[in-house]
mmCIF file of C-alpha atoms in Angstrom:
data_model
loop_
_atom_site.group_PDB
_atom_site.id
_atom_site.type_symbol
_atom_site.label_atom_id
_atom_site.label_comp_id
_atom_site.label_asym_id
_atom_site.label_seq_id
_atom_site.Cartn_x
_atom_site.Cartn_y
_atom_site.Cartn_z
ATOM 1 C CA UNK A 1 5.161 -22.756 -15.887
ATOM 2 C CA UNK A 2 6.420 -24.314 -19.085
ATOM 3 C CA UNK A 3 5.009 -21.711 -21.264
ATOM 4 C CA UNK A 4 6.416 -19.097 -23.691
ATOM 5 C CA UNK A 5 7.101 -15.683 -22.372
ATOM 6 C CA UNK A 6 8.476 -12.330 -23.706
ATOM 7 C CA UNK A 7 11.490 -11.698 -21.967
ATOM 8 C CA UNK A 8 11.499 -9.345 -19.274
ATOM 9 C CA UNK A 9 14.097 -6.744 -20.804
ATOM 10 C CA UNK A 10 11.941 -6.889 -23.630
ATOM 11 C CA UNK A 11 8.731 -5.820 -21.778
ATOM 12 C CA UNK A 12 10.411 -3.631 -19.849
ATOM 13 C CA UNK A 13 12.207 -1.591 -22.970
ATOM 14 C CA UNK A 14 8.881 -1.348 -24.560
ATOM 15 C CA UNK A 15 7.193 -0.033 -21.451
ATOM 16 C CA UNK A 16 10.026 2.641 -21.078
ATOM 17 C CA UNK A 17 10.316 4.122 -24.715
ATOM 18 C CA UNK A 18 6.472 3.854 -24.704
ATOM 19 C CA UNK A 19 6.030 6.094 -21.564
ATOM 20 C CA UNK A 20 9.285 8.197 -22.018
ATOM 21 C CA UNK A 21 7.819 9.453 -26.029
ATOM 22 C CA UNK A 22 4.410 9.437 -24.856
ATOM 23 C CA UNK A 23 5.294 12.153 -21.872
ATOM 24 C CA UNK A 24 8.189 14.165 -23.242
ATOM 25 C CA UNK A 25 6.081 14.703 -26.620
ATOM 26 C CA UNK A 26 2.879 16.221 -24.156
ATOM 27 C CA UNK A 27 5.329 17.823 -21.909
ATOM 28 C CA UNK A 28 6.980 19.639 -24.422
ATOM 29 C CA UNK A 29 3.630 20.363 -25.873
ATOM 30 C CA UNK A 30 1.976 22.045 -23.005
ATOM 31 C CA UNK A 31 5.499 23.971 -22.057
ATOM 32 C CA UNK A 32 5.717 25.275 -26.102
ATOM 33 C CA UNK A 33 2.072 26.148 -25.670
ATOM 34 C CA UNK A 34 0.983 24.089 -28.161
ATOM 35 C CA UNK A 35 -1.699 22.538 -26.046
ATOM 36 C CA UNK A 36 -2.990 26.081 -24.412
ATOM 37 C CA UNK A 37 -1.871 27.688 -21.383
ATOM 38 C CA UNK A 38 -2.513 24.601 -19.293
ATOM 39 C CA UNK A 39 0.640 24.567 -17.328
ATOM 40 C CA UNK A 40 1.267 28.337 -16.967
ATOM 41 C CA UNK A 41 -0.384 28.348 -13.220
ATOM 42 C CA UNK A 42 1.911 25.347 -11.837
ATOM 43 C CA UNK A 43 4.298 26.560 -9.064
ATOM 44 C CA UNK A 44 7.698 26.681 -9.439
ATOM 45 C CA UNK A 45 8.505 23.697 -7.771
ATOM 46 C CA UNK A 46 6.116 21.338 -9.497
ATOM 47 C CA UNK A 47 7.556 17.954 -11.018
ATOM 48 C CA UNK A 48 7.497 17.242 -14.742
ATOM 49 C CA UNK A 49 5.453 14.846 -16.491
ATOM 50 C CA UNK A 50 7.794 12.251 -16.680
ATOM 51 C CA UNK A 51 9.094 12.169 -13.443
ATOM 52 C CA UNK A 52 4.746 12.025 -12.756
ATOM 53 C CA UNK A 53 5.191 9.158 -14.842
ATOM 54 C CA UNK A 54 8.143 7.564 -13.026
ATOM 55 C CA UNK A 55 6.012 7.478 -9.562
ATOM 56 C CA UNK A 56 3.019 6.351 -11.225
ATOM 57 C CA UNK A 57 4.678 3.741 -13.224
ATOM 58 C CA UNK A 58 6.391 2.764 -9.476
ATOM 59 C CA UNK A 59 3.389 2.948 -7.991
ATOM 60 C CA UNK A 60 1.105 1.060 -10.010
ATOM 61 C CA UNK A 61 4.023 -1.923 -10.650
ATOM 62 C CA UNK A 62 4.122 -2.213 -6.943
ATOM 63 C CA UNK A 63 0.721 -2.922 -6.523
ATOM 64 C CA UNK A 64 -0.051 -5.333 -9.348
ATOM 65 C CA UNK A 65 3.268 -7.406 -7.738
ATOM 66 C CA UNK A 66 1.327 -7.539 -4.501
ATOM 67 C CA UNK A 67 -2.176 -9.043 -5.984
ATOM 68 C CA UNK A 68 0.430 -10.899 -8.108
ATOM 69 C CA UNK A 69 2.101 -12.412 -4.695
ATOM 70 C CA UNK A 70 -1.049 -13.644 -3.172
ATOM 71 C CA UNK A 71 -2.147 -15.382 -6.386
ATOM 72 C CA UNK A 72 0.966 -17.134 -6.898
ATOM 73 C CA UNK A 73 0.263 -18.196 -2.555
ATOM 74 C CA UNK A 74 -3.268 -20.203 -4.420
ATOM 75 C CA UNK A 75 -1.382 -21.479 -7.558
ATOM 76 C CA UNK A 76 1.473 -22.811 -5.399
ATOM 77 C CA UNK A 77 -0.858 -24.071 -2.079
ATOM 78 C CA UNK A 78 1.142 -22.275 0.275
ATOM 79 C CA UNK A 79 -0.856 -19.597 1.678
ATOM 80 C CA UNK A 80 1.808 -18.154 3.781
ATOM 81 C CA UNK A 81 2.758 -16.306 -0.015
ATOM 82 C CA UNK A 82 -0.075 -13.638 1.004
ATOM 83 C CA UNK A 83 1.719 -12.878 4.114
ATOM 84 C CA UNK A 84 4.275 -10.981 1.702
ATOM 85 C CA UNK A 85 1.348 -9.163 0.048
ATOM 86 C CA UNK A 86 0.402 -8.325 3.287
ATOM 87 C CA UNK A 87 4.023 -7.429 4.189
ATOM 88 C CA UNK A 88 4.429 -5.017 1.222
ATOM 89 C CA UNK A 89 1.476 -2.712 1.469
ATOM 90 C CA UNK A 90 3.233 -0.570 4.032
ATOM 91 C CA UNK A 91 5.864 0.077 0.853
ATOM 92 C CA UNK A 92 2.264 0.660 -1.135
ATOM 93 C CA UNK A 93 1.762 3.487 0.868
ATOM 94 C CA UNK A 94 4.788 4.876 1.213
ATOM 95 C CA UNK A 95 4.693 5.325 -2.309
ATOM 96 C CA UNK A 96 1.403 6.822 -2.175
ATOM 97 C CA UNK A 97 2.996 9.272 0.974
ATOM 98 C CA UNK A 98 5.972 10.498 -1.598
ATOM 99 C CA UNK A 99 2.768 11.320 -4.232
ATOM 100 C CA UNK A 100 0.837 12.915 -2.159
ATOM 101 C CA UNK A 101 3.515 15.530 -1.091
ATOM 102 C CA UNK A 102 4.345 16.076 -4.244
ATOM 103 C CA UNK A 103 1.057 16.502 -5.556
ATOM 104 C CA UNK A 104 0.636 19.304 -2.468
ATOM 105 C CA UNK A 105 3.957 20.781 -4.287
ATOM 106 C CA UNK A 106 5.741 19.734 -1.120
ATOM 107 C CA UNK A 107 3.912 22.269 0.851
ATOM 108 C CA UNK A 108 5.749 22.843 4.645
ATOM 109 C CA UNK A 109 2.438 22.755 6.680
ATOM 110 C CA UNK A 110 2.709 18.684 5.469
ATOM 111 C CA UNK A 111 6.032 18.167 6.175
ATOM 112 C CA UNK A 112 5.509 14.966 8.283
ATOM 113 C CA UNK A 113 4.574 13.240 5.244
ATOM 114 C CA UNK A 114 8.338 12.490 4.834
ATOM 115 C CA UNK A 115 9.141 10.896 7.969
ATOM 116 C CA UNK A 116 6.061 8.493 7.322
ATOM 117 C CA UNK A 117 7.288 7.702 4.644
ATOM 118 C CA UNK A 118 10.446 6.881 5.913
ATOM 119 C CA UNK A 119 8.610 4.407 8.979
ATOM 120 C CA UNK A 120 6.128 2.967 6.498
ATOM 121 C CA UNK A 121 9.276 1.711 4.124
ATOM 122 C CA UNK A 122 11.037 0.617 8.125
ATOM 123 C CA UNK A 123 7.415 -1.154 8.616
ATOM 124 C CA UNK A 124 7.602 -2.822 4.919
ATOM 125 C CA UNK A 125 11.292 -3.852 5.371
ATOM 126 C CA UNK A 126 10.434 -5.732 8.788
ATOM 127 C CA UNK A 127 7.468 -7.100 7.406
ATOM 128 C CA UNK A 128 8.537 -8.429 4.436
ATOM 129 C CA UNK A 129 11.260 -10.331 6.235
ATOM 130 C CA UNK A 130 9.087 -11.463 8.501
ATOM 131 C CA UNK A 131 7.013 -12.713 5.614
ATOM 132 C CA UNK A 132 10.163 -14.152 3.718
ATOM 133 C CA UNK A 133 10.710 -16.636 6.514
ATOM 134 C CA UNK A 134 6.717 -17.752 6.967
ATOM 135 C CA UNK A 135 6.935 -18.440 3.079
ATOM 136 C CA UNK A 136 10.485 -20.621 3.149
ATOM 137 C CA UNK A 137 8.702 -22.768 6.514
ATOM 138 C CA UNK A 138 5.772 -23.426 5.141
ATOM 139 C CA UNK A 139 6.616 -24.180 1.478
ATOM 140 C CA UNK A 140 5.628 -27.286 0.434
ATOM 141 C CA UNK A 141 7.956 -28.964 -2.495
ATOM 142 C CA UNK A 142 6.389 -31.790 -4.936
ATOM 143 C CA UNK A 143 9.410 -33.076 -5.489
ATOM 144 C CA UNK A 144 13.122 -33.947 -3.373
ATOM 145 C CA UNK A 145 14.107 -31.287 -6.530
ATOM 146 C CA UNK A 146 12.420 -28.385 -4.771
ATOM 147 C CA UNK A 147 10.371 -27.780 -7.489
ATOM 148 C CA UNK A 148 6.630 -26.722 -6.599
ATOM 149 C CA UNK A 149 3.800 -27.876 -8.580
ATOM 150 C CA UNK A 150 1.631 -25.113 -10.192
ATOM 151 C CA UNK A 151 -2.382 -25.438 -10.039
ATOM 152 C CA UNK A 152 -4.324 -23.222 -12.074
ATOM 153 C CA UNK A 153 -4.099 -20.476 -14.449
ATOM 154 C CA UNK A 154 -0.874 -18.299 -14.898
ATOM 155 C CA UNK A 155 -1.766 -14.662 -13.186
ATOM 156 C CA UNK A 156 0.554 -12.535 -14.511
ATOM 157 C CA UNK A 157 -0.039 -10.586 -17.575
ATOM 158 C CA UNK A 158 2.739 -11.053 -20.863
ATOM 159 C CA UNK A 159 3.693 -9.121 -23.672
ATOM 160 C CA UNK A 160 4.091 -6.200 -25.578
ATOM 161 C CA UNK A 161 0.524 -5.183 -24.906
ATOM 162 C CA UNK A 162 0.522 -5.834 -21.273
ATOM 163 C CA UNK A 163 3.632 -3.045 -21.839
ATOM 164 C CA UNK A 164 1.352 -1.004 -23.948
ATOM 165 C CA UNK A 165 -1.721 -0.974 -21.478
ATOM 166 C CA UNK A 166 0.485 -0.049 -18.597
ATOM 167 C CA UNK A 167 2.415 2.522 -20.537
ATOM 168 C CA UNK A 168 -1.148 4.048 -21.557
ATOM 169 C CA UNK A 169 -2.244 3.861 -18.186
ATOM 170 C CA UNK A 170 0.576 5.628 -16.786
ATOM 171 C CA UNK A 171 1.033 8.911 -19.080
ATOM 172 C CA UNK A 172 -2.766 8.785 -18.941
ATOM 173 C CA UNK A 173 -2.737 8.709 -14.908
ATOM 174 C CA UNK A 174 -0.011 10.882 -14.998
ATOM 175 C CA UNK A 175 -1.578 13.651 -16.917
ATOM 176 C CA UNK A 176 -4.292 13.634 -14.754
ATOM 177 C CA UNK A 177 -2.281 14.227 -11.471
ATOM 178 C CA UNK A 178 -0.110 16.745 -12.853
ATOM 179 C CA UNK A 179 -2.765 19.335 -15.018
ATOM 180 C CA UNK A 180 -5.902 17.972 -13.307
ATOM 181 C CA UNK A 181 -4.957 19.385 -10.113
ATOM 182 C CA UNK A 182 -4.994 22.654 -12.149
ATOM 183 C CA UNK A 183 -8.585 23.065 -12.625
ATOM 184 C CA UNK A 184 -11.588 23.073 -9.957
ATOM 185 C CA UNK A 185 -12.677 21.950 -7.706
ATOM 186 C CA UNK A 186 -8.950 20.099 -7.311
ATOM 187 C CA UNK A 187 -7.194 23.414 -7.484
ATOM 188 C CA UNK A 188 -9.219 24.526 -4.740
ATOM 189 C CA UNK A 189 -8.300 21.299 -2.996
ATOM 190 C CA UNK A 190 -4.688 20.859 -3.271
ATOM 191 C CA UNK A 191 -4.122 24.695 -2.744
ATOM 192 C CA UNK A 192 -5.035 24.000 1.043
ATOM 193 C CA UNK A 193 -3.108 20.946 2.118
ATOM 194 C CA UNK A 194 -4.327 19.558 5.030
ATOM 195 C CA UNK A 195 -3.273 16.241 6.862
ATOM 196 C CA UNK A 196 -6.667 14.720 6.975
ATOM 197 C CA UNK A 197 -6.454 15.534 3.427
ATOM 198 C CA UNK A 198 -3.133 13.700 2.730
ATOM 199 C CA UNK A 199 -3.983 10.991 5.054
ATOM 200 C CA UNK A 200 -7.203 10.335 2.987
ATOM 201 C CA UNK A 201 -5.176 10.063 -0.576
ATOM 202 C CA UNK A 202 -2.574 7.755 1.144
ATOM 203 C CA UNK A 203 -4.844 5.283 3.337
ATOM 204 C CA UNK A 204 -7.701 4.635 1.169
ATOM 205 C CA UNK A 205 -6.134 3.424 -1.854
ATOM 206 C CA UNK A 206 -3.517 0.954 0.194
ATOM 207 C CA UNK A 207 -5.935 -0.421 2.673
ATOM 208 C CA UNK A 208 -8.548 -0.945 -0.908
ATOM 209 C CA UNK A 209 -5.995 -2.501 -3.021
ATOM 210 C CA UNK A 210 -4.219 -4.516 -0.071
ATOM 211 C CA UNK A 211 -7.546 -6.137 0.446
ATOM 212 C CA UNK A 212 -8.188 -6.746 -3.085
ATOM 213 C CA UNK A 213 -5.229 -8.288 -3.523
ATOM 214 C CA UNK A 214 -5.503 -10.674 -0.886
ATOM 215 C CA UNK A 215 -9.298 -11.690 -2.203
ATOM 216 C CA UNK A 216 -9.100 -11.413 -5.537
ATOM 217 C CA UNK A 217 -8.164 -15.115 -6.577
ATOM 218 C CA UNK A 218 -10.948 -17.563 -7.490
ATOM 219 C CA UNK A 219 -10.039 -19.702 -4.017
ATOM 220 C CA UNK A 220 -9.491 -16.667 -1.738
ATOM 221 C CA UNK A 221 -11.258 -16.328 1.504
ATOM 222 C CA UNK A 222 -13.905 -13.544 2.621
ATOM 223 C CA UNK A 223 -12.156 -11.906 5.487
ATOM 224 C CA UNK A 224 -14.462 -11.701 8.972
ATOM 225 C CA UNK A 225 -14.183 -12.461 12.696
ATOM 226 C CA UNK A 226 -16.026 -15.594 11.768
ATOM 227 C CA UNK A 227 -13.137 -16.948 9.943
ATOM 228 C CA UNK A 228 -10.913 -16.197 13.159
ATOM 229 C CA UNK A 229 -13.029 -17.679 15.751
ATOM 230 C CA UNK A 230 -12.952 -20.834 13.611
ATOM 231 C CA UNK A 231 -9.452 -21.335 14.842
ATOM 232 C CA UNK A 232 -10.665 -21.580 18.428
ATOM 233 C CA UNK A 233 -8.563 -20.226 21.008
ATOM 234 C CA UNK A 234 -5.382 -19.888 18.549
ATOM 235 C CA UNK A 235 -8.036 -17.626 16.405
ATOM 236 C CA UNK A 236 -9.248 -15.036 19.590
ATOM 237 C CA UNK A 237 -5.098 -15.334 21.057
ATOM 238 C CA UNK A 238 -3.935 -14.100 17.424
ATOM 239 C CA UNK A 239 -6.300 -11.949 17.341
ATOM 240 C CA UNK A 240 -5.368 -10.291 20.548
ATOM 241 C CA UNK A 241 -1.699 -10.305 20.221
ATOM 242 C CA UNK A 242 -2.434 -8.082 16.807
ATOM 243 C CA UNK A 243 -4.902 -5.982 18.297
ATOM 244 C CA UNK A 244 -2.235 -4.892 20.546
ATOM 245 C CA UNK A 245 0.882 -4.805 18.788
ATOM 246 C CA UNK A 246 -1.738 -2.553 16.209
ATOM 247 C CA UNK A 247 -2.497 -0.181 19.022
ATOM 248 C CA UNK A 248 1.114 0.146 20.528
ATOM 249 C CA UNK A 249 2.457 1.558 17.193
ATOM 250 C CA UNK A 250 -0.369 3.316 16.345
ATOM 251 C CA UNK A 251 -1.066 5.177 19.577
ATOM 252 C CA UNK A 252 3.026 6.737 19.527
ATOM 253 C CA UNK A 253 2.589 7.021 16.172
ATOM 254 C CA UNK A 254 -0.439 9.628 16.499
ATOM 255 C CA UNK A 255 1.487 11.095 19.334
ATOM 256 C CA UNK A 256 4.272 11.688 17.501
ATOM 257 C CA UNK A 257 2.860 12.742 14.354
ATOM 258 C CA UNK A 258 0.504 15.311 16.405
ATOM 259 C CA UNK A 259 4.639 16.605 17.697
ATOM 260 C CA UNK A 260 5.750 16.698 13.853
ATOM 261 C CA UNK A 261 2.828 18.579 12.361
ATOM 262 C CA UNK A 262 2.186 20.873 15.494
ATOM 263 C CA UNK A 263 5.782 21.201 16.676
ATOM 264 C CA UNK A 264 4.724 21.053 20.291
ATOM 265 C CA UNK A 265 3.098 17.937 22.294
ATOM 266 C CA UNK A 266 -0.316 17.193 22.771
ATOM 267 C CA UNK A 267 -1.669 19.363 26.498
ATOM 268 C CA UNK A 268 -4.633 18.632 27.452
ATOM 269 C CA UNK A 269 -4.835 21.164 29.686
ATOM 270 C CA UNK A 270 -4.507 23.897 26.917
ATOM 271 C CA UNK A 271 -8.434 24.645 25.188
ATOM 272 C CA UNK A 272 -6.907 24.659 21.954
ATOM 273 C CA UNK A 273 -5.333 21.290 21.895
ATOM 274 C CA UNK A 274 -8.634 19.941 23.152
ATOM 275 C CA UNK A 275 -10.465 21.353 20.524
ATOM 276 C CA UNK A 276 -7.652 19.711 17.603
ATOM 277 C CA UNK A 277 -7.639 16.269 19.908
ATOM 278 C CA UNK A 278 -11.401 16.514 18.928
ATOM 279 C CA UNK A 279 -10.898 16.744 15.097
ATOM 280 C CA UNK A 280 -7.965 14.689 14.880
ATOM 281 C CA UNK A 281 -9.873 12.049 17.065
ATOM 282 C CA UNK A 282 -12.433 11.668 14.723
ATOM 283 C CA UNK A 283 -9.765 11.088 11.838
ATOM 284 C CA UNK A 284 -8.252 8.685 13.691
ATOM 285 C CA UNK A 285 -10.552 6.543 14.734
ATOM 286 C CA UNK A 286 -11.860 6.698 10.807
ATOM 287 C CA UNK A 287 -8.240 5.729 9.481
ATOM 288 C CA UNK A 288 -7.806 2.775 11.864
ATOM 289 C CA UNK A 289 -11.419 1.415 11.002
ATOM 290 C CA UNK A 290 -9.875 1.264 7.337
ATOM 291 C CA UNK A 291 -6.953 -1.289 8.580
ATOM 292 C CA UNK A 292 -9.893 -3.727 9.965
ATOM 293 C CA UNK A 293 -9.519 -6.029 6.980
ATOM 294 C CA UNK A 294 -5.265 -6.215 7.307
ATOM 295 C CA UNK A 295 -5.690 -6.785 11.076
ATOM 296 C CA UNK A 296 -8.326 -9.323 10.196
ATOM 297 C CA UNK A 297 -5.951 -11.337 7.791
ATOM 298 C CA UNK A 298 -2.934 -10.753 10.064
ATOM 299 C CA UNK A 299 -5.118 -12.950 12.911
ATOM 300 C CA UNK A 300 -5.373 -15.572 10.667
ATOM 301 C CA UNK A 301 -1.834 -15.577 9.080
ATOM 302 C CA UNK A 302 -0.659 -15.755 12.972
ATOM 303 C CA UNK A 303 -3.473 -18.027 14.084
ATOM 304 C CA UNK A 304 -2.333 -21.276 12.779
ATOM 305 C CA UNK A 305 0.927 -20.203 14.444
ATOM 306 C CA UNK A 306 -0.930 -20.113 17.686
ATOM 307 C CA UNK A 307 -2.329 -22.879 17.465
ATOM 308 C CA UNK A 308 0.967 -25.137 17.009
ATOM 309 C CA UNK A 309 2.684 -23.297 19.899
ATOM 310 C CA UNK A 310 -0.433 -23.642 21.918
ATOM 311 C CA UNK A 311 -0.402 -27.789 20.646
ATOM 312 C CA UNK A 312 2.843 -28.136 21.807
ATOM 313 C CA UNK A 313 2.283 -26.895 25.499
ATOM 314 C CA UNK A 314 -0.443 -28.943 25.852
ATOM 315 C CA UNK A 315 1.388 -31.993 24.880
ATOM 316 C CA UNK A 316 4.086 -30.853 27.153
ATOM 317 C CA UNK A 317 1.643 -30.349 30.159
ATOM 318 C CA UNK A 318 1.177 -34.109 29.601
#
């Protein structure tokens, strides 16, 4: 865009002193006792406010780059851009996986959180390269320059009060986290961690957001099976191939997060681990209906795919 912007380093300065005053000033407050006795039944182990501030700040950049991606995908006509927001909400919820064990105060019974974390950042890695390539093929250039024309309105938010907001929003959101969880009914809550528990505070936001952010530009389709069985037999083929390579990680990955957080494997001739297959079952089968929408727009980021391989052996059958 030929427009004037504040310089990054700029925005970036005045989001750090912002958040870094803001959040020393109430930590200091609440630890001098100068705001009440609000901290004095925090565990030991408990992070500070601004390192609450540094993951939320991380957090919340991460996913505003992500709807920022897929808009840039419509301003630029090359779709295949929203394959990289697709690509980095595996990194969304890693993020979210680090919070939520932290929020727990790092409690052992939830200690698998942190080799989730560690796959989800493996999945984001592989899928953003993945992604990386799908943007480079399909990007088209509106000039032998390689520059790409721009439609449309400018997405990303400038200036020293787009710093401002966020830096608000973060000691704000970070306050909350940190003494919320003191009072009920979240003390009650987060003094029983639980993976169903965890699993809810990291799935729900990422698999929200991630499908905001792929439909929240003026131009962006509504997601259904509709929209993949327009593509014919590329659509239903994509749609299979996802379906399975879904279900082959997700299966072992159950599996092997039942060994983490049990420290035995699932027998199904033991009573007991019938009765937690039963419970964990049901959890399951609710988490995976929550990646519907990403499987959904990983069909049709494959389909056209498909559909060019499938083009090709046709015209080579003849």
């Amino acid at each position: 865009d030929d427009v004037t912007t504040t310089p990054a380093l700029t925005v970036l300065g005045v989001l750090f002193l912002a958040c870094a005053s803001s959040t020393l000033a109430i930590g200091a407050g609440v630890d001098g006792g100068i705001l009440g006795d609000v901290g004095a039944s925090e565990p030991s182990n408990a992070l500070s406010l601004p390192t609450w501030a540094v993951h939320v700040s991380s957090v919340t950049e991460w996913a505003l780059a992500m709807k920022y991606v897929a808009q840039h995908g419509e301003r630029t006509g090359n779709t295949s851009w929203k394959n990289l927001t697709l690509a980095m909400s595996p990194f969304l919820a890693s993020g979210l996986t680090a919070c939520t064990f932290h929020a727990f105060y790092n409690a052992p019974s939830i200690n698998a959180l942190v080799p989730l974390q560690a796959l989800l950042t493996l999945l984001g890695n592989c899928g953003c390269a993945l992604a990386a390539y799908t943007i480079a093929s399909g990007e088209k250039t509106a000039a032998g320059d390689g520059s790409v024309a721009l439609k449309g309105e400018r997405a990303i938010d400038d200036g020293f009060s787009f710093a401002l907001k966020l830096a608000l929003w973060t000691t704000l959101a970070s306050c909350v986290v940190k003494y919320g969880e003191l009072y009920e009914p979240a003390a009650d809550f987060f003094a029983q961690p639980s993976y169903s528990k965890a699993l809810g505070i990291i799935v729900l936001p990422s698999v929200i957001w991630s499908y905001y952010a792929l439909n929240s530009g003026e131009n962006a389709p509504k997601l259904s099976m509709a929209d993949v069985k327009s593509f014919g037999v590329a659509g239903t083929v994509s749609y299979v191939i996802i379906e399975l390579a879904f279900w082959a990680l997700a299966l072992p990955i159950a599996i092997g997060w039942y060994k983490v957080a049990e420290g035995t494997w699932l027998d199904l001739s033991n009573t007991a681990d019938k009765a937690k297959l039963l419970g964990a079952g049901a959890v399951f089968i609710n988490v995976v209906r929550l990646f519907v929408p990403l499987r959904l727009a990983a069909a049709l980021a494959l389909a056209p795919y498909v559909s060019r391989v499938l083009a090709d052996t046709n015209n080579d059958e003849t």
